[in-house]
XYZ file of C-alpha atoms in Angstrom:
351
model
C 2.206 -31.250 -28.730
C 3.265 -34.840 -27.866
C -0.450 -36.845 -25.847
C 0.881 -39.001 -24.204
C 3.697 -38.168 -21.554
C 6.063 -41.314 -20.517
C 6.946 -39.989 -17.253
C 9.765 -42.907 -15.526
C 13.162 -42.648 -12.794
C 15.223 -43.986 -10.711
C 13.615 -45.336 -7.958
C 12.905 -42.361 -4.889
C 12.743 -39.803 -7.959
C 9.900 -38.391 -6.849
C 8.191 -39.484 -10.402
C 4.475 -40.858 -9.501
C 4.582 -37.475 -7.701
C 6.433 -35.595 -10.845
C 3.835 -38.102 -12.526
C 0.892 -36.380 -11.005
C 1.907 -33.440 -10.778
C 2.666 -32.710 -14.348
C -1.448 -34.673 -15.297
C -2.283 -31.384 -13.090
C -0.645 -28.735 -15.275
C -1.774 -30.199 -18.439
C -5.404 -29.769 -17.447
C -5.790 -25.975 -17.187
C -7.779 -24.202 -19.449
C -10.679 -26.859 -19.588
C -8.386 -30.115 -20.571
C -8.700 -33.217 -19.564
C -6.057 -35.615 -18.690
C -5.824 -39.217 -17.959
C -3.399 -40.966 -15.219
C -2.461 -44.043 -15.730
C -0.417 -46.105 -13.242
C 0.648 -49.725 -14.287
C 2.866 -50.897 -11.719
C 0.015 -51.881 -9.440
C 1.249 -49.741 -6.396
C -1.947 -47.434 -5.974
C 0.377 -44.561 -5.157
C -1.797 -42.250 -7.658
C -4.987 -43.503 -4.850
C -2.073 -41.983 -2.428
C -0.671 -39.046 -3.550
C -4.804 -37.665 -4.086
C -5.879 -39.229 -0.638
C -8.221 -41.143 -2.425
C -9.300 -44.728 -2.003
C -7.229 -47.085 -4.486
C -8.209 -47.406 -7.921
C -9.805 -50.055 -9.887
C -9.232 -50.866 -13.810
C -11.314 -48.037 -15.020
C -11.111 -44.105 -15.640
C -12.853 -42.229 -12.778
C -12.168 -38.321 -12.590
C -9.751 -37.348 -9.013
C -9.124 -34.141 -9.595
C -10.167 -30.934 -11.130
C -7.726 -28.744 -11.222
C -7.281 -24.259 -11.494
C -7.469 -22.238 -15.131
C -5.988 -19.557 -13.332
C -3.609 -19.237 -10.403
C -5.790 -19.991 -7.423
C -8.171 -21.853 -8.802
C -8.651 -25.130 -7.587
C -10.830 -27.845 -6.694
C -10.487 -32.042 -5.713
C -13.794 -34.413 -6.265
C -14.116 -37.614 -4.767
C -12.952 -40.986 -6.704
C -15.818 -41.651 -6.702
C -17.434 -38.788 -8.336
C -18.316 -39.297 -12.384
C -20.651 -36.917 -13.276
C -18.387 -34.326 -11.812
C -21.763 -33.299 -8.662
C -20.219 -31.745 -5.850
C -16.019 -30.250 -5.434
C -14.646 -29.583 -3.220
C -13.860 -25.742 -3.154
C -9.837 -25.033 -2.286
C -9.364 -22.584 -3.533
C -11.297 -19.641 -6.166
C -13.619 -20.101 -7.914
C -14.582 -23.376 -9.759
C -12.677 -23.688 -13.115
C -10.018 -26.162 -15.105
C -9.661 -29.318 -16.796
C -10.667 -32.898 -15.217
C -7.955 -35.475 -14.102
C -9.001 -38.054 -14.582
C -6.889 -41.377 -13.460
C -7.145 -45.370 -14.124
C -4.776 -48.281 -13.039
C -4.161 -50.933 -15.576
C -4.499 -54.379 -14.780
C -2.764 -56.512 -16.857
C -5.144 -59.273 -16.148
C -8.462 -57.493 -17.025
C -6.581 -55.745 -19.627
C -6.225 -59.068 -21.303
C -9.262 -59.998 -20.565
C -10.517 -56.688 -22.396
C -7.202 -57.759 -25.587
C -9.074 -61.218 -26.183
C -12.852 -59.999 -26.326
C -11.550 -57.219 -28.360
C -9.990 -59.346 -30.780
C -11.187 -62.850 -30.787
C -14.705 -61.722 -29.707
C -13.902 -64.694 -26.452
C -16.183 -63.019 -23.710
C -18.081 -65.252 -20.970
C -14.724 -67.830 -22.026
C -12.557 -65.536 -21.643
C -14.063 -64.852 -17.785
C -13.278 -68.446 -17.729
C -10.485 -68.392 -18.889
C -9.449 -66.068 -15.979
C -11.718 -68.679 -13.129
C -9.477 -71.728 -14.549
C -6.664 -69.145 -13.454
C -5.021 -68.857 -17.114
C -5.403 -65.227 -17.336
C -3.080 -64.570 -14.530
C -0.316 -67.937 -15.756
C -0.460 -65.950 -19.130
C 0.929 -62.506 -17.748
C 3.103 -64.349 -15.056
C 5.949 -66.001 -17.642
C 5.798 -63.817 -20.023
C 6.095 -61.231 -19.175
C 6.393 -59.508 -22.645
C 2.701 -60.041 -23.242
C 1.796 -58.272 -19.715
C 3.872 -54.632 -21.149
C 2.364 -55.282 -24.070
C -0.998 -55.150 -22.571
C -0.226 -51.999 -20.649
C 1.325 -50.321 -23.037
C -1.970 -50.783 -25.298
C -4.004 -49.870 -22.579
C -2.503 -46.236 -22.713
C -2.522 -46.124 -26.161
C -5.720 -46.828 -26.621
C -6.622 -43.911 -24.242
C -4.449 -41.615 -26.528
C -6.347 -42.567 -29.946
C -9.922 -42.493 -28.516
C -12.236 -39.860 -30.006
C -15.870 -39.455 -28.267
C -19.281 -39.240 -30.829
C -18.291 -36.386 -32.171
C -14.874 -37.133 -33.465
C -13.113 -35.263 -30.593
C -10.131 -37.585 -28.742
C -11.135 -37.977 -25.467
C -8.512 -36.562 -23.512
C -6.070 -33.941 -24.136
C -3.536 -35.679 -22.794
C -2.147 -38.662 -21.299
C 0.217 -39.068 -18.056
C 1.826 -43.236 -17.531
C 3.876 -43.162 -14.201
C 5.704 -46.137 -15.888
C 8.365 -48.687 -14.691
C 11.927 -47.113 -13.551
C 14.420 -45.926 -15.644
C 16.614 -49.067 -15.685
C 13.897 -50.783 -18.308
C 11.627 -48.739 -19.487
C 12.986 -48.935 -22.858
C 12.510 -52.560 -23.135
C 8.971 -51.461 -21.740
C 8.783 -49.753 -24.209
C 9.917 -51.263 -27.299
C 8.242 -54.889 -25.948
C 5.407 -54.057 -29.203
C 7.926 -53.595 -31.460
C 8.905 -57.176 -30.659
C 5.799 -58.771 -30.635
C 5.214 -56.398 -34.026
C 8.199 -58.630 -35.180
C 7.285 -61.959 -33.788
C 3.950 -62.008 -34.694
C 4.499 -61.358 -38.598
C 0.459 -61.001 -39.664
C -3.413 -60.845 -37.314
C -4.274 -59.394 -34.609
C -1.208 -59.376 -32.520
C 0.455 -57.700 -34.994
C -1.573 -55.178 -35.635
C -2.421 -54.131 -32.067
C 1.480 -54.489 -31.695
C 2.677 -51.891 -34.543
C -0.399 -49.410 -33.860
C 1.275 -49.214 -30.233
C 4.793 -48.444 -31.845
C 3.562 -45.925 -34.327
C 1.846 -43.519 -31.257
C 5.261 -44.360 -29.084
C 7.817 -44.002 -32.042
C 5.603 -40.392 -33.022
C 5.556 -37.029 -32.060
C 1.794 -37.792 -30.169
C 4.943 -39.327 -26.922
C 7.192 -37.727 -25.388
C 9.392 -39.997 -22.372
C 10.807 -37.367 -19.655
C 13.185 -38.620 -17.311
C 12.988 -37.485 -13.277
C 16.162 -37.312 -11.538
C 17.744 -35.601 -8.451
C 20.943 -34.363 -8.196
C 22.640 -37.206 -7.390
C 26.277 -39.220 -8.924
C 23.323 -42.305 -10.069
C 19.582 -40.967 -10.901
C 21.641 -38.525 -13.228
C 24.052 -41.232 -14.667
C 21.171 -43.566 -14.929
C 19.356 -40.357 -16.273
C 21.598 -40.058 -19.318
C 22.354 -43.870 -19.734
C 17.942 -44.552 -20.357
C 18.095 -41.732 -22.477
C 20.474 -43.226 -24.096
C 19.161 -45.919 -24.645
C 15.306 -44.412 -25.324
C 17.658 -42.465 -28.674
C 18.917 -45.511 -29.450
C 14.755 -47.261 -29.550
C 13.948 -43.940 -31.494
C 11.669 -43.217 -28.757
C 10.678 -39.443 -28.171
C 12.985 -38.334 -25.256
C 10.067 -35.530 -23.632
C 12.132 -33.386 -20.945
C 14.517 -33.841 -17.893
C 12.603 -33.292 -14.572
C 15.250 -32.320 -11.529
C 13.098 -32.712 -8.472
C 13.582 -32.435 -4.476
C 15.925 -29.207 -5.500
C 17.014 -27.215 -2.608
C 18.277 -23.634 -2.513
C 21.880 -22.564 -1.546
C 21.972 -20.763 1.380
C 25.079 -18.732 1.117
C 26.043 -17.042 -1.786
C 29.297 -17.964 -3.696
C 31.810 -15.334 -1.210
C 30.494 -17.488 1.881
C 30.495 -21.065 -0.018
C 34.933 -20.301 -0.622
C 35.217 -19.479 3.038
C 33.252 -22.419 4.203
C 34.744 -24.114 1.734
C 38.012 -23.007 2.623
C 36.726 -23.461 6.879
C 38.476 -19.574 7.221
C 37.365 -19.591 11.131
C 39.607 -15.462 10.552
C 35.260 -14.614 8.583
C 33.395 -16.731 10.806
C 34.117 -15.096 13.406
C 33.814 -12.204 12.358
C 30.476 -12.026 10.710
C 30.266 -13.801 14.829
C 31.235 -10.519 16.424
C 28.590 -8.479 13.758
C 25.903 -10.399 14.863
C 26.594 -9.766 18.024
C 27.758 -12.894 19.578
C 30.880 -10.816 21.028
C 34.296 -11.135 19.618
C 36.770 -14.672 18.937
C 38.967 -14.946 22.100
C 39.965 -18.595 23.123
C 36.816 -20.472 25.207
C 34.510 -17.503 25.123
C 31.130 -18.190 23.381
C 31.942 -17.043 19.674
C 34.046 -19.521 19.715
C 32.517 -22.609 20.505
C 30.260 -21.847 17.940
C 33.028 -21.407 14.914
C 33.859 -24.921 14.749
C 30.387 -26.912 14.293
C 29.510 -23.730 12.143
C 32.086 -24.416 9.929
C 31.435 -28.188 9.379
C 28.004 -27.150 8.989
C 29.067 -25.171 6.299
C 31.736 -27.092 4.589
C 29.482 -30.021 4.040
C 27.000 -27.217 2.773
C 29.030 -25.650 0.593
C 30.359 -29.618 -1.195
C 26.774 -30.107 -1.010
C 26.059 -27.739 -3.674
C 29.191 -28.443 -5.785
C 28.444 -31.709 -5.978
C 24.747 -30.506 -7.386
C 26.232 -27.953 -9.161
C 28.783 -30.679 -10.845
C 25.877 -32.626 -11.586
C 24.237 -30.445 -13.078
C 26.305 -29.485 -15.543
C 25.603 -33.449 -16.468
C 22.191 -33.399 -17.362
C 22.619 -29.670 -19.096
C 25.190 -31.375 -21.415
C 22.234 -33.700 -22.386
C 20.946 -31.462 -23.929
C 17.588 -31.128 -22.609
C 15.447 -28.826 -21.761
C 15.456 -28.694 -17.494
C 12.511 -28.485 -14.960
C 12.959 -27.958 -10.946
C 11.230 -28.697 -8.881
C 11.882 -28.075 -5.028
C 12.023 -30.048 -2.716
C 9.176 -29.427 0.032
C 10.262 -30.006 3.381
C 6.447 -31.223 4.819
C 6.173 -34.162 2.083
C 3.521 -33.681 -0.753
C 0.313 -33.693 0.831
C -2.509 -32.380 -2.496
C -1.863 -28.957 -1.276
C 2.147 -29.753 -2.089
C 0.519 -31.773 -5.247
C -1.164 -28.557 -6.702
C 1.654 -26.297 -5.759
C 3.666 -29.131 -8.044
C 1.308 -28.463 -10.458
C 1.578 -24.480 -9.980
C 5.746 -24.753 -10.521
C 5.163 -27.327 -13.931
C 2.646 -25.288 -15.483
C 5.566 -21.860 -15.013
C 8.049 -23.683 -16.121
C 5.980 -25.491 -19.144
C 6.145 -26.443 -21.939
C 5.918 -29.216 -20.864
């Protein structure tokens, strides 16, 4: 079973929301998950309605062990303490979160491998750390992926893994392969020493069955094409691909027969339906007659959307990966909506 779940997707597909819902879905039956943010947008804090995440792991939620049980814990409450009850009994696993800062991660790295300590902090004051991570984007990616992989491998004093799963809200699909594969490049450049060893250790995690990259998409042409391209690039790089999450799906409002009528613009069929609904006959100038054209236009647009979405869905199915669907929440995603999406993922699991 994968323990590092990397979530990517084209901008605007809701990958951060899906990553958060996945972390909740995985944190059931007493499991602990870590939700990692690497882009510095504080999207996780906004979703969980808490303060901005610092560069430290904090508990942000308790997931339900059974349907109807859900608790929320404030971000600053490390010990568990008092939790606000969302519903049901108190049970379930924990969701922790971490916003990885490249500068702080580099300081950790310098201390871990070179024991710089205060010298490293002096470099930060001089601006050397920021300079290094700015002029070398590859170094930044090495630090971000390295921190997440360290959390995957970390064990407690009893030899048990600290986290059952780590979920990374990763960069968009267009650069996900480069982001994850940068350690391979670094390992090739640095033939020996701690940098080489660290890069190899990270790639052993990223290219192992412990890892799965999930791609989030919408049933639209550009996101679907970018998803297909992303899957191909990841496979070519030897990075395991997990599943495809089709986000913000909308139900078909008409059955196939009505869709056909709508697509053909059949006035007679609409007139008959309006008459049966008690809106009078289809005589010219009457109420039913005035409603026909606007209704036909809306129905035609709906039929076209459904047809296009079915075609895009077929494209995704042809990729040959497990697919999961999350419905569009009309009122937007709040904390309750996040738990709703997590329940939907659990029902479709395992992911």
